[in-house]
PDB file of C-alpha atoms in Angstrom:
ATOM      1  CA  MET A   1    -213.553  77.237  99.204  1.00 57.00           C
ATOM      2  CA  ASP A   2    -213.565  79.693 102.057  1.00 68.00           C
ATOM      3  CA  PHE A   3    -210.219  80.137 103.788  1.00 70.00           C
ATOM      4  CA  ASN A   4    -211.927  80.483 107.171  1.00 75.00           C
ATOM      5  CA  ASP A   5    -213.576  77.069 106.781  1.00 73.00           C
ATOM      6  CA  LEU A   6    -210.180  75.337 106.867  1.00 74.00           C
ATOM      7  CA  THR A   7    -208.584  73.985 110.013  1.00 77.00           C
ATOM      8  CA  PRO A   8    -206.023  76.154 111.841  1.00 81.00           C
ATOM      9  CA  GLU A   9    -203.253  73.788 110.688  1.00 77.00           C
ATOM     10  CA  GLN A  10    -204.355  74.082 107.049  1.00 76.00           C
ATOM     11  CA  ARG A  11    -204.569  77.876 107.252  1.00 80.00           C
ATOM     12  CA  GLU A  12    -201.100  78.053 108.761  1.00 82.00           C
ATOM     13  CA  ALA A  13    -199.695  75.765 106.053  1.00 79.00           C
ATOM     14  CA  ILE A  14    -201.274  77.845 103.271  1.00 82.00           C
ATOM     15  CA  LEU A  15    -199.990  81.132 104.682  1.00 86.00           C
ATOM     16  CA  ALA A  16    -196.501  79.636 105.000  1.00 84.00           C
ATOM     17  CA  ALA A  17    -196.690  78.388 101.411  1.00 83.00           C
ATOM     18  CA  GLN A  18    -197.832  81.808 100.192  1.00 87.00           C
ATOM     19  CA  LYS A  19    -194.943  83.544 101.970  1.00 91.00           C
ATOM     20  CA  ASN A  20    -192.506  80.976 100.623  1.00 88.00           C
ATOM     21  CA  GLU A  21    -193.658  81.544  97.023  1.00 88.00           C
ATOM     22  CA  ILE A  22    -193.297  85.330  97.149  1.00 93.00           C
ATOM     23  CA  THR A  23    -189.911  84.964  98.846  1.00 93.00           C
ATOM     24  CA  GLU A  24    -188.632  82.611  96.162  1.00 89.00           C
ATOM     25  CA  TYR A  25    -190.029  84.901  93.470  1.00 92.00           C
ATOM     26  CA  HIS A  26    -187.807  87.696  94.778  1.00 94.00           C
ATOM     27  CA  ILE A  27    -184.809  85.349  95.099  1.00 93.00           C
ATOM     28  CA  TYR A  28    -185.075  84.114  91.505  1.00 90.00           C
ATOM     29  CA  THR A  29    -185.700  87.641  90.222  1.00 93.00           C
ATOM     30  CA  LYS A  30    -182.667  89.000  92.032  1.00 93.00           C
ATOM     31  CA  LEU A  31    -180.463  86.149  90.816  1.00 90.00           C
ATOM     32  CA  SER A  32    -181.708  86.538  87.250  1.00 89.00           C
ATOM     33  CA  ALA A  33    -180.842  90.237  87.256  1.00 91.00           C
ATOM     34  CA  SER A  34    -177.358  89.619  88.668  1.00 88.00           C
ATOM     35  CA  ILE A  35    -175.940  87.049  86.231  1.00 85.00           C
ATOM     36  CA  LYS A  36    -174.585  87.598  82.727  1.00 83.00           C
ATOM     37  CA  ASP A  37    -175.233  84.242  81.085  1.00 79.00           C
ATOM     38  CA  GLN A  38    -178.331  84.804  78.959  1.00 83.00           C
ATOM     39  CA  HIS A  39    -179.615  81.226  79.138  1.00 80.00           C
ATOM     40  CA  ASN A  40    -179.387  81.092  82.923  1.00 81.00           C
ATOM     41  CA  LYS A  41    -180.943  84.568  83.151  1.00 85.00           C
ATOM     42  CA  GLU A  42    -183.982  83.549  81.073  1.00 85.00           C
ATOM     43  CA  VAL A  43    -184.538  80.267  82.931  1.00 83.00           C
ATOM     44  CA  LEU A  44    -184.400  81.968  86.328  1.00 86.00           C
ATOM     45  CA  ALA A  45    -186.728  84.745  85.168  1.00 87.00           C
ATOM     46  CA  GLU A  46    -189.252  82.176  83.898  1.00 85.00           C
ATOM     47  CA  ILE A  47    -189.139  80.271  87.185  1.00 85.00           C
ATOM     48  CA  ALA A  48    -189.607  83.566  89.055  1.00 88.00           C
ATOM     49  CA  ASP A  49    -192.772  84.246  87.026  1.00 88.00           C
ATOM     50  CA  GLU A  50    -194.125  80.808  87.964  1.00 85.00           C
ATOM     51  CA  GLU A  51    -193.395  81.424  91.633  1.00 86.00           C
ATOM     52  CA  LEU A  52    -195.335  84.688  91.383  1.00 90.00           C
ATOM     53  CA  ALA A  53    -198.256  82.827  89.781  1.00 87.00           C
ATOM     54  CA  HIS A  54    -198.218  80.371  92.699  1.00 85.00           C
ATOM     55  CA  TYR A  55    -198.238  83.267  95.144  1.00 90.00           C
ATOM     56  CA  LYS A  56    -201.276  84.781  93.419  1.00 90.00           C
ATOM     57  CA  PHE A  57    -203.022  81.398  93.576  1.00 85.00           C
ATOM     58  CA  TRP A  58    -202.636  81.343  97.355  1.00 85.00           C
ATOM     59  CA  GLN A  59    -203.528  85.032  97.552  1.00 91.00           C
ATOM     60  CA  ARG A  60    -206.907  84.357  95.919  1.00 87.00           C
ATOM     61  CA  ILE A  61    -207.597  81.807  98.656  1.00 84.00           C
ATOM     62  CA  THR A  62    -206.323  83.741 101.678  1.00 87.00           C
ATOM     63  CA  ARG A  63    -207.242  87.211 100.361  1.00 88.00           C
ATOM     64  CA  GLN A  64    -204.164  88.454 102.148  1.00 91.00           C
ATOM     65  CA  ASP A  65    -200.984  90.131 100.972  1.00 91.00           C
ATOM     66  CA  MET A  66    -197.721  88.643 102.186  1.00 90.00           C
ATOM     67  CA  LYS A  67    -194.304  90.256 102.267  1.00 92.00           C
ATOM     68  CA  PRO A  68    -191.220  88.213 101.319  1.00 93.00           C
ATOM     69  CA  ASP A  69    -188.723  87.062 103.889  1.00 92.00           C
ATOM     70  CA  ARG A  70    -186.050  89.677 103.100  1.00 93.00           C
ATOM     71  CA  TRP A  71    -183.464  87.921 105.223  1.00 94.00           C
ATOM     72  CA  LYS A  72    -183.925  84.724 103.226  1.00 92.00           C
ATOM     73  CA  VAL A  73    -183.785  86.651  99.923  1.00 93.00           C
ATOM     74  CA  TRP A  74    -180.444  88.212 100.780  1.00 94.00           C
ATOM     75  CA  LEU A  75    -179.119  85.000 102.319  1.00 93.00           C
ATOM     76  CA  TYR A  76    -179.602  82.925  99.173  1.00 91.00           C
ATOM     77  CA  PHE A  77    -178.475  85.768  96.941  1.00 91.00           C
ATOM     78  CA  ILE A  78    -175.207  86.130  98.862  1.00 91.00           C
ATOM     79  CA  ILE A  79    -174.688  82.350  99.001  1.00 87.00           C
ATOM     80  CA  SER A  80    -175.149  82.153  95.226  1.00 84.00           C
ATOM     81  CA  ARG A  81    -172.700  84.993  94.592  1.00 80.00           C
ATOM     82  CA  VAL A  82    -170.051  83.644  96.962  1.00 78.00           C
ATOM     83  CA  PHE A  83    -170.319  79.894  96.420  1.00 78.00           C
ATOM     84  CA  GLY A  84    -171.723  79.843  92.893  1.00 79.00           C
ATOM     85  CA  LEU A  85    -175.138  79.941  91.274  1.00 80.00           C
ATOM     86  CA  THR A  86    -175.469  76.155  91.093  1.00 79.00           C
ATOM     87  CA  PHE A  87    -174.853  75.658  94.815  1.00 81.00           C
ATOM     88  CA  GLY A  88    -177.127  78.518  95.876  1.00 83.00           C
ATOM     89  CA  VAL A  89    -180.028  77.492  93.657  1.00 81.00           C
ATOM     90  CA  LYS A  90    -179.799  73.795  94.549  1.00 80.00           C
ATOM     91  CA  LEU A  91    -179.620  74.617  98.251  1.00 83.00           C
ATOM     92  CA  MET A  92    -182.839  76.586  97.847  1.00 81.00           C
ATOM     93  CA  GLU A  93    -184.262  73.725  95.796  1.00 74.00           C
ATOM     94  CA  LYS A  94    -184.062  71.525  98.885  1.00 72.00           C
ATOM     95  CA  GLY A  95    -186.387  74.048 100.533  1.00 63.00           C
ATOM     96  CA  GLU A  96    -188.798  73.592  97.636  1.00 61.00           C
ATOM     97  CA  GLN A  97    -188.888  69.871  98.404  1.00 57.00           C
ATOM     98  CA  ARG A  98    -190.186  70.761 101.868  1.00 58.00           C
ATOM     99  CA  ALA A  99    -192.812  73.003 100.239  1.00 60.00           C
ATOM    100  CA  GLU A 100    -193.965  70.093  98.074  1.00 61.00           C
ATOM    101  CA  GLU A 101    -194.654  68.093 101.236  1.00 63.00           C
ATOM    102  CA  VAL A 102    -197.024  70.869 102.360  1.00 65.00           C
ATOM    103  CA  TYR A 103    -198.749  70.844  98.975  1.00 65.00           C
ATOM    104  CA  THR A 104    -199.210  67.081  99.136  1.00 66.00           C
ATOM    105  CA  LYS A 105    -200.992  67.337 102.488  1.00 66.00           C
ATOM    106  CA  LEU A 106    -203.390  69.948 101.068  1.00 68.00           C
ATOM    107  CA  ALA A 107    -203.992  68.213  97.719  1.00 65.00           C
ATOM    108  CA  ASP A 108    -207.078  66.297  98.888  1.00 65.00           C
ATOM    109  CA  THR A 109    -208.706  69.543  99.988  1.00 67.00           C
ATOM    110  CA  MET A 110    -207.664  71.585  96.936  1.00 69.00           C
ATOM    111  CA  PRO A 111    -207.128  69.573  93.711  1.00 67.00           C
ATOM    112  CA  GLU A 112    -205.626  72.685  91.998  1.00 70.00           C
ATOM    113  CA  ILE A 113    -202.501  72.087  94.056  1.00 72.00           C
ATOM    114  CA  HIS A 114    -201.542  69.235  91.727  1.00 69.00           C
ATOM    115  CA  LYS A 115    -200.611  71.817  89.079  1.00 70.00           C
ATOM    116  CA  ILE A 116    -198.352  73.615  91.532  1.00 71.00           C
ATOM    117  CA  VAL A 117    -196.636  70.329  92.369  1.00 69.00           C
ATOM    118  CA  GLN A 118    -196.098  69.709  88.651  1.00 71.00           C
ATOM    119  CA  ASP A 119    -194.647  73.206  88.291  1.00 71.00           C
ATOM    120  CA  GLU A 120    -192.236  72.533  91.153  1.00 69.00           C
ATOM    121  CA  ASP A 121    -191.114  69.329  89.417  1.00 68.00           C
ATOM    122  CA  ARG A 122    -190.491  71.310  86.233  1.00 71.00           C
ATOM    123  CA  HIS A 123    -188.473  73.816  88.296  1.00 69.00           C
ATOM    124  CA  GLU A 124    -186.096  71.066  89.307  1.00 64.00           C
ATOM    125  CA  LYS A 125    -185.633  69.887  85.719  1.00 68.00           C
ATOM    126  CA  LYS A 126    -185.007  73.419  84.481  1.00 67.00           C
ATOM    127  CA  LEU A 127    -182.509  74.047  87.231  1.00 67.00           C
ATOM    128  CA  MET A 128    -180.641  70.917  86.176  1.00 62.00           C
ATOM    129  CA  GLU A 129    -180.424  72.353  82.649  1.00 66.00           C
ATOM    130  CA  LEU A 130    -178.584  75.445  83.854  1.00 65.00           C
ATOM    131  CA  ILE A 131    -175.167  75.746  82.290  1.00 54.00           C
ATOM    132  CA  GLU A 132    -172.619  74.269  84.650  1.00 55.00           C
ATOM    133  CA  GLU A 133    -170.172  76.656  86.236  1.00 60.00           C
ATOM    134  CA  GLU A 134    -166.559  76.076  85.302  1.00 60.00           C
ATOM    135  CA  HIS A 135    -165.288  75.273  88.792  1.00 60.00           C
ATOM    136  CA  LEU A 136    -167.831  72.445  89.120  1.00 63.00           C
ATOM    137  CA  ASN A 137    -166.224  70.737  86.127  1.00 64.00           C
ATOM    138  CA  TYR A 138    -163.059  70.485  88.203  1.00 67.00           C
ATOM    139  CA  VAL A 139    -164.608  69.120  91.399  1.00 68.00           C
ATOM    140  CA  GLY A 140    -162.810  65.830  90.751  1.00 63.00           C
ATOM    141  CA  SER A 141    -159.465  67.646  90.722  1.00 66.00           C
ATOM    142  CA  MET A 142    -160.314  69.510  93.934  1.00 71.00           C
ATOM    143  CA  VAL A 143    -161.396  66.268  95.612  1.00 71.00           C
ATOM    144  CA  LEU A 144    -158.111  64.665  94.574  1.00 64.00           C
ATOM    145  CA  GLY A 145    -156.013  67.493  96.017  1.00 71.00           C
ATOM    146  CA  LEU A 146    -158.048  67.921  99.178  1.00 75.00           C
ATOM    147  CA  ASN A 147    -158.394  64.223  99.945  1.00 73.00           C
ATOM    148  CA  ASP A 148    -154.710  63.505  99.345  1.00 74.00           C
ATOM    149  CA  ALA A 149    -153.690  66.467 101.523  1.00 77.00           C
ATOM    150  CA  LEU A 150    -156.003  65.379 104.323  1.00 78.00           C
ATOM    151  CA  VAL A 151    -154.826  61.777 104.318  1.00 76.00           C
ATOM    152  CA  GLU A 152    -151.131  62.440 103.758  1.00 78.00           C
ATOM    153  CA  LEU A 153    -150.625  65.529 105.892  1.00 80.00           C
ATOM    154  CA  THR A 154    -152.856  64.499 108.792  1.00 80.00           C
ATOM    155  CA  GLY A 155    -150.883  61.273 108.955  1.00 78.00           C
ATOM    156  CA  THR A 156    -147.567  63.115 108.620  1.00 81.00           C
ATOM    157  CA  LEU A 157    -148.396  65.603 111.369  1.00 83.00           C
ATOM    158  CA  ALA A 158    -149.577  62.818 113.651  1.00 78.00           C
ATOM    159  CA  GLY A 159    -146.333  60.934 113.146  1.00 78.00           C
ATOM    160  CA  LEU A 160    -144.160  64.037 113.542  1.00 81.00           C
ATOM    161  CA  THR A 161    -146.041  65.078 116.688  1.00 81.00           C
ATOM    162  CA  PHE A 162    -144.791  62.130 118.690  1.00 75.00           C
ATOM    163  CA  ALA A 163    -141.453  61.800 116.912  1.00 73.00           C
ATOM    164  CA  LEU A 164    -140.382  65.465 117.269  1.00 79.00           C
ATOM    165  CA  GLN A 165    -142.534  66.833 120.119  1.00 81.00           C
ATOM    166  CA  ASN A 166    -141.720  70.409 119.065  1.00 87.00           C
ATOM    167  CA  THR A 167    -144.541  72.449 117.538  1.00 90.00           C
ATOM    168  CA  ARG A 168    -142.282  74.739 115.459  1.00 90.00           C
ATOM    169  CA  LEU A 169    -140.315  71.836 113.996  1.00 90.00           C
ATOM    170  CA  ILE A 170    -143.541  69.940 113.319  1.00 89.00           C
ATOM    171  CA  ALA A 171    -145.037  72.980 111.542  1.00 90.00           C
ATOM    172  CA  LEU A 172    -141.879  73.515 109.468  1.00 91.00           C
ATOM    173  CA  SER A 173    -141.590  69.851 108.509  1.00 89.00           C
ATOM    174  CA  GLY A 174    -145.289  69.638 107.716  1.00 88.00           C
ATOM    175  CA  PHE A 175    -145.184  72.808 105.605  1.00 91.00           C
ATOM    176  CA  ILE A 176    -142.188  71.677 103.540  1.00 90.00           C
ATOM    177  CA  THR A 177    -143.701  68.225 103.056  1.00 88.00           C
ATOM    178  CA  GLY A 178    -147.091  69.681 102.147  1.00 86.00           C
ATOM    179  CA  ILE A 179    -145.835  72.229  99.613  1.00 89.00           C
ATOM    180  CA  ALA A 180    -143.603  69.671  97.910  1.00 88.00           C
ATOM    181  CA  ALA A 181    -146.503  67.208  97.783  1.00 85.00           C
ATOM    182  CA  SER A 182    -148.848  69.874  96.358  1.00 85.00           C
ATOM    183  CA  PHE A 183    -146.484  70.496  93.428  1.00 88.00           C
ATOM    184  CA  SER A 184    -146.200  66.759  92.899  1.00 84.00           C
ATOM    185  CA  MET A 185    -149.984  66.285  92.941  1.00 82.00           C
ATOM    186  CA  ALA A 186    -150.564  69.223  90.583  1.00 83.00           C
ATOM    187  CA  ALA A 187    -148.001  67.865  88.113  1.00 86.00           C
ATOM    188  CA  SER A 188    -149.532  64.382  88.295  1.00 81.00           C
ATOM    189  CA  GLU A 189    -153.023  65.769  87.683  1.00 78.00           C
ATOM    190  CA  TYR A 190    -151.751  67.787  84.714  1.00 82.00           C
ATOM    191  CA  LEU A 191    -150.169  64.721  83.086  1.00 81.00           C
ATOM    192  CA  SER A 192    -153.176  62.518  83.924  1.00 77.00           C
ATOM    193  CA  THR A 193    -155.737  64.960  82.478  1.00 76.00           C
ATOM    194  CA  LYS A 194    -153.632  65.544  79.384  1.00 75.00           C
ATOM    195  CA  SER A 195    -153.088  61.858  78.679  1.00 74.00           C
ATOM    196  CA  GLU A 196    -156.742  60.930  79.162  1.00 67.00           C
ATOM    197  CA  GLY A 197    -157.916  63.605  76.720  1.00 59.00           C
ATOM    198  CA  GLU A 198    -160.832  64.705  78.912  1.00 58.00           C
ATOM    199  CA  SER A 199    -162.885  67.856  78.375  1.00 57.00           C
ATOM    200  CA  GLN A 200    -160.988  69.518  81.214  1.00 66.00           C
ATOM    201  CA  ILE A 201    -158.070  71.836  80.498  1.00 78.00           C
ATOM    202  CA  PRO A 202    -154.948  70.148  81.981  1.00 81.00           C
ATOM    203  CA  ILE A 203    -153.388  73.320  83.397  1.00 85.00           C
ATOM    204  CA  LYS A 204    -156.664  74.309  85.121  1.00 81.00           C
ATOM    205  CA  ALA A 205    -157.071  70.817  86.543  1.00 79.00           C
ATOM    206  CA  ALA A 206    -153.521  71.051  87.912  1.00 84.00           C
ATOM    207  CA  ILE A 207    -154.189  74.479  89.442  1.00 85.00           C
ATOM    208  CA  TYR A 208    -157.393  73.358  91.151  1.00 82.00           C
ATOM    209  CA  THR A 209    -155.630  70.266  92.531  1.00 83.00           C
ATOM    210  CA  GLY A 210    -152.610  72.235  93.754  1.00 85.00           C
ATOM    211  CA  LEU A 211    -154.633  75.027  95.344  1.00 86.00           C
ATOM    212  CA  ALA A 212    -156.929  72.586  97.166  1.00 84.00           C
ATOM    213  CA  TYR A 213    -153.836  70.836  98.492  1.00 85.00           C
ATOM    214  CA  VAL A 214    -152.036  74.034  99.588  1.00 88.00           C
ATOM    215  CA  PHE A 215    -155.045  75.540 101.381  1.00 88.00           C
ATOM    216  CA  THR A 216    -155.616  72.262 103.202  1.00 86.00           C
ATOM    217  CA  VAL A 217    -151.954  72.136 104.237  1.00 88.00           C
ATOM    218  CA  LEU A 218    -152.049  75.668 105.645  1.00 90.00           C
ATOM    219  CA  PHE A 219    -155.267  74.997 107.552  1.00 90.00           C
ATOM    220  CA  LEU A 220    -153.931  71.784 109.090  1.00 89.00           C
ATOM    221  CA  ILE A 221    -150.559  73.151 110.276  1.00 92.00           C
ATOM    222  CA  PHE A 222    -152.046  76.417 111.586  1.00 91.00           C
ATOM    223  CA  PRO A 223    -152.535  75.153 115.194  1.00 92.00           C
ATOM    224  CA  TYR A 224    -148.828  74.300 115.442  1.00 92.00           C
ATOM    225  CA  LEU A 225    -147.984  77.971 114.858  1.00 90.00           C
ATOM    226  CA  LEU A 226    -150.252  79.160 117.673  1.00 91.00           C
ATOM    227  CA  PHE A 227    -149.770  76.799 120.593  1.00 90.00           C
ATOM    228  CA  GLU A 228    -146.885  75.115 122.422  1.00 88.00           C
ATOM    229  CA  SER A 229    -148.660  71.908 123.432  1.00 90.00           C
ATOM    230  CA  TYR A 230    -148.097  69.452 120.589  1.00 86.00           C
ATOM    231  CA  PHE A 231    -150.927  67.175 121.742  1.00 86.00           C
ATOM    232  CA  LEU A 232    -153.340  70.129 121.756  1.00 92.00           C
ATOM    233  CA  CYS A 233    -152.126  71.061 118.273  1.00 91.00           C
ATOM    234  CA  LEU A 234    -152.668  67.517 117.018  1.00 86.00           C
ATOM    235  CA  GLY A 235    -156.194  67.504 118.446  1.00 89.00           C
ATOM    236  CA  LEU A 236    -157.005  70.827 116.769  1.00 92.00           C
ATOM    237  CA  THR A 237    -155.504  69.568 113.501  1.00 88.00           C
ATOM    238  CA  VAL A 238    -157.781  66.534 113.589  1.00 86.00           C
ATOM    239  CA  ILE A 239    -160.770  68.813 114.274  1.00 90.00           C
ATOM    240  CA  ASN A 240    -159.713  71.043 111.359  1.00 89.00           C
ATOM    241  CA  ALA A 241    -159.459  68.001 109.100  1.00 85.00           C
ATOM    242  CA  VAL A 242    -162.991  66.906 110.025  1.00 87.00           C
ATOM    243  CA  LEU A 243    -164.275  70.468 109.433  1.00 88.00           C
ATOM    244  CA  VAL A 244    -162.682  70.583 105.982  1.00 85.00           C
ATOM    245  CA  ILE A 245    -164.231  67.231 105.099  1.00 83.00           C
ATOM    246  CA  LEU A 246    -167.622  68.322 106.457  1.00 87.00           C
ATOM    247  CA  ILE A 247    -167.748  71.667 104.621  1.00 84.00           C
ATOM    248  CA  PHE A 248    -166.368  70.418 101.314  1.00 81.00           C
ATOM    249  CA  ASN A 249    -168.563  67.313 101.195  1.00 82.00           C
ATOM    250  CA  PHE A 250    -171.650  69.358 102.024  1.00 85.00           C
ATOM    251  CA  TYR A 251    -170.814  71.736  99.171  1.00 81.00           C
ATOM    252  CA  VAL A 252    -170.195  68.936  96.675  1.00 77.00           C
ATOM    253  CA  SER A 253    -173.234  66.924  97.790  1.00 81.00           C
ATOM    254  CA  VAL A 254    -175.530  69.912  97.185  1.00 80.00           C
ATOM    255  CA  ALA A 255    -173.923  71.135  93.949  1.00 73.00           C
ATOM    256  CA  LYS A 256    -173.534  67.678  92.388  1.00 74.00           C
ATOM    257  CA  ASP A 257    -176.518  65.876  93.997  1.00 74.00           C
ATOM    258  CA  LEU A 258    -174.343  63.278  95.736  1.00 76.00           C
ATOM    259  CA  ASP A 259    -174.795  61.291  98.953  1.00 80.00           C
ATOM    260  CA  PHE A 260    -173.349  63.502 101.702  1.00 82.00           C
ATOM    261  CA  LYS A 261    -173.382  61.046 104.607  1.00 84.00           C
ATOM    262  CA  ARG A 262    -171.624  58.195 102.817  1.00 84.00           C
ATOM    263  CA  ARG A 263    -168.885  60.420 101.338  1.00 80.00           C
ATOM    264  CA  PHE A 264    -168.334  62.253 104.638  1.00 83.00           C
ATOM    265  CA  LEU A 265    -168.000  59.094 106.740  1.00 86.00           C
ATOM    266  CA  GLU A 266    -165.728  57.498 104.157  1.00 82.00           C
ATOM    267  CA  MET A 267    -163.295  60.447 104.056  1.00 78.00           C
ATOM    268  CA  VAL A 268    -163.297  60.877 107.843  1.00 81.00           C
ATOM    269  CA  SER A 269    -162.611  57.176 108.391  1.00 84.00           C
ATOM    270  CA  ILE A 270    -159.702  57.142 105.952  1.00 80.00           C
ATOM    271  CA  SER A 271    -158.117  60.369 107.203  1.00 75.00           C
ATOM    272  CA  LEU A 272    -158.396  59.536 110.910  1.00 77.00           C
ATOM    273  CA  GLY A 273    -157.364  55.939 110.337  1.00 80.00           C
ATOM    274  CA  VAL A 274    -154.156  57.022 108.576  1.00 75.00           C
ATOM    275  CA  ALA A 275    -153.510  59.630 111.295  1.00 70.00           C
ATOM    276  CA  ALA A 276    -153.829  57.007 114.035  1.00 75.00           C
ATOM    277  CA  LEU A 277    -151.505  54.617 112.206  1.00 78.00           C
ATOM    278  CA  SER A 278    -148.934  57.372 111.603  1.00 70.00           C
ATOM    279  CA  PHE A 279    -149.078  58.420 115.257  1.00 68.00           C
ATOM    280  CA  LEU A 280    -148.306  54.839 116.230  1.00 74.00           C
ATOM    281  CA  ILE A 281    -145.379  54.738 113.798  1.00 73.00           C
ATOM    282  CA  GLY A 282    -144.055  57.994 115.246  1.00 65.00           C
ATOM    283  CA  PHE A 283    -144.247  56.491 118.725  1.00 66.00           C
ATOM    284  CA  LEU A 284    -142.379  53.359 117.645  1.00 71.00           C
ATOM    285  CA  VAL A 285    -139.700  55.376 115.849  1.00 66.00           C
ATOM    286  CA  ARG A 286    -139.065  57.472 118.935  1.00 63.00           C
ATOM    287  CA  VAL A 287    -139.010  54.497 121.317  1.00 65.00           C
ATOM    288  CA  PHE A 288    -137.078  51.884 119.357  1.00 66.00           C
ATOM    289  CA  LEU A 289    -134.712  54.149 117.407  1.00 63.00           C
ATOM    290  CA  GLY A 290    -134.138  56.451 120.332  1.00 58.00           C
ATOM    291  CA  VAL A 291    -134.779  59.597 118.304  1.00 55.00           C
ATOM    292  CA  GLU A 292    -134.581  62.695 120.485  1.00 54.00           C
ATOM    293  CA  VAL A 293    -135.033  66.297 119.280  1.00 49.00           C
TER     294      VAL A 293
END
C-alpha cells in the first residue's frame, strides 16, 4: 500500500499514530530506567520494545522519521514520579485507548493493524500485573480520613460561621475540632484494621487516615486565616472542599479503575448537604438561644 494513495484524513491519522508510538516508547523506556523494582522494570522495558515495533510498522508505511513529543515524555515521567507509577502509567493508558480508536478506523484498509490492537490489549493486561504500590493498598484508609474530614469539618465550619461570625474564632474552633477528630479517626482505623486481620499494617492504616484528615482540615480552615468576611470564608471553604473531592476522586478513579463521576457526585452531595444542614443549625442556635460572640 502506498502512503500517498490514502486519503488526507488517513494519512494524518497514521502520522499521529506513528508519533504517539515513538513518544510512548520513550516514556516507557524512561520509566523503566528510573524504577528499582525488577519486575516492573522488565515489564515496562518489554512494553517499550513493542511500542518501538509499532513505530517501525508505521515508519515502513509512511517512510518518514518522527520525533517523540518531548513535552509529553517529561510530563508523564514527572507525573509518575510525583503521584506514583501506577497513576502515571494508567493515565497514559487512557491515551492508548484513544489510539486504539484510530487503529480501528484504519483496520479495514490495513489488516495488519489487528496485531497492533492485540498488542495494545496485552499492554493493558501487563500493566494490571504491575506490583501495586504500597500507598494504593491504603486508599481505603485515606478515603475514610478525607471523607470524614470533609463531611464533619465542612459542616462544623458552616455551623460555626453563623453562630460565631468571627473568622479567627471559627478558625480556632475548627482547628481544635479537626485535630481532635483526626486523632480519634486514626485510633479507630488502627483498632478496626487490627481486629479485622487484614493484609494492611494497622499503624500505617492509622497514619494514612490521620494524615488525610489533618491535611483536609488545614486546607478547609485556611480561608478563615486570610479574610475577615466570614461568608466569603465559608464560600471559599466550600470551593476548597469540592476541589479536594475532585482531585482525590480523579486520582483514585485512574489508579484503581473506578467510576469517577458517580463517586465525585456522591461525595459532593453528602459534604454540601451536611454543610447546609449545619449552617441552618448554626442560624437557629444564634436566633433562638440568643448566642452572641
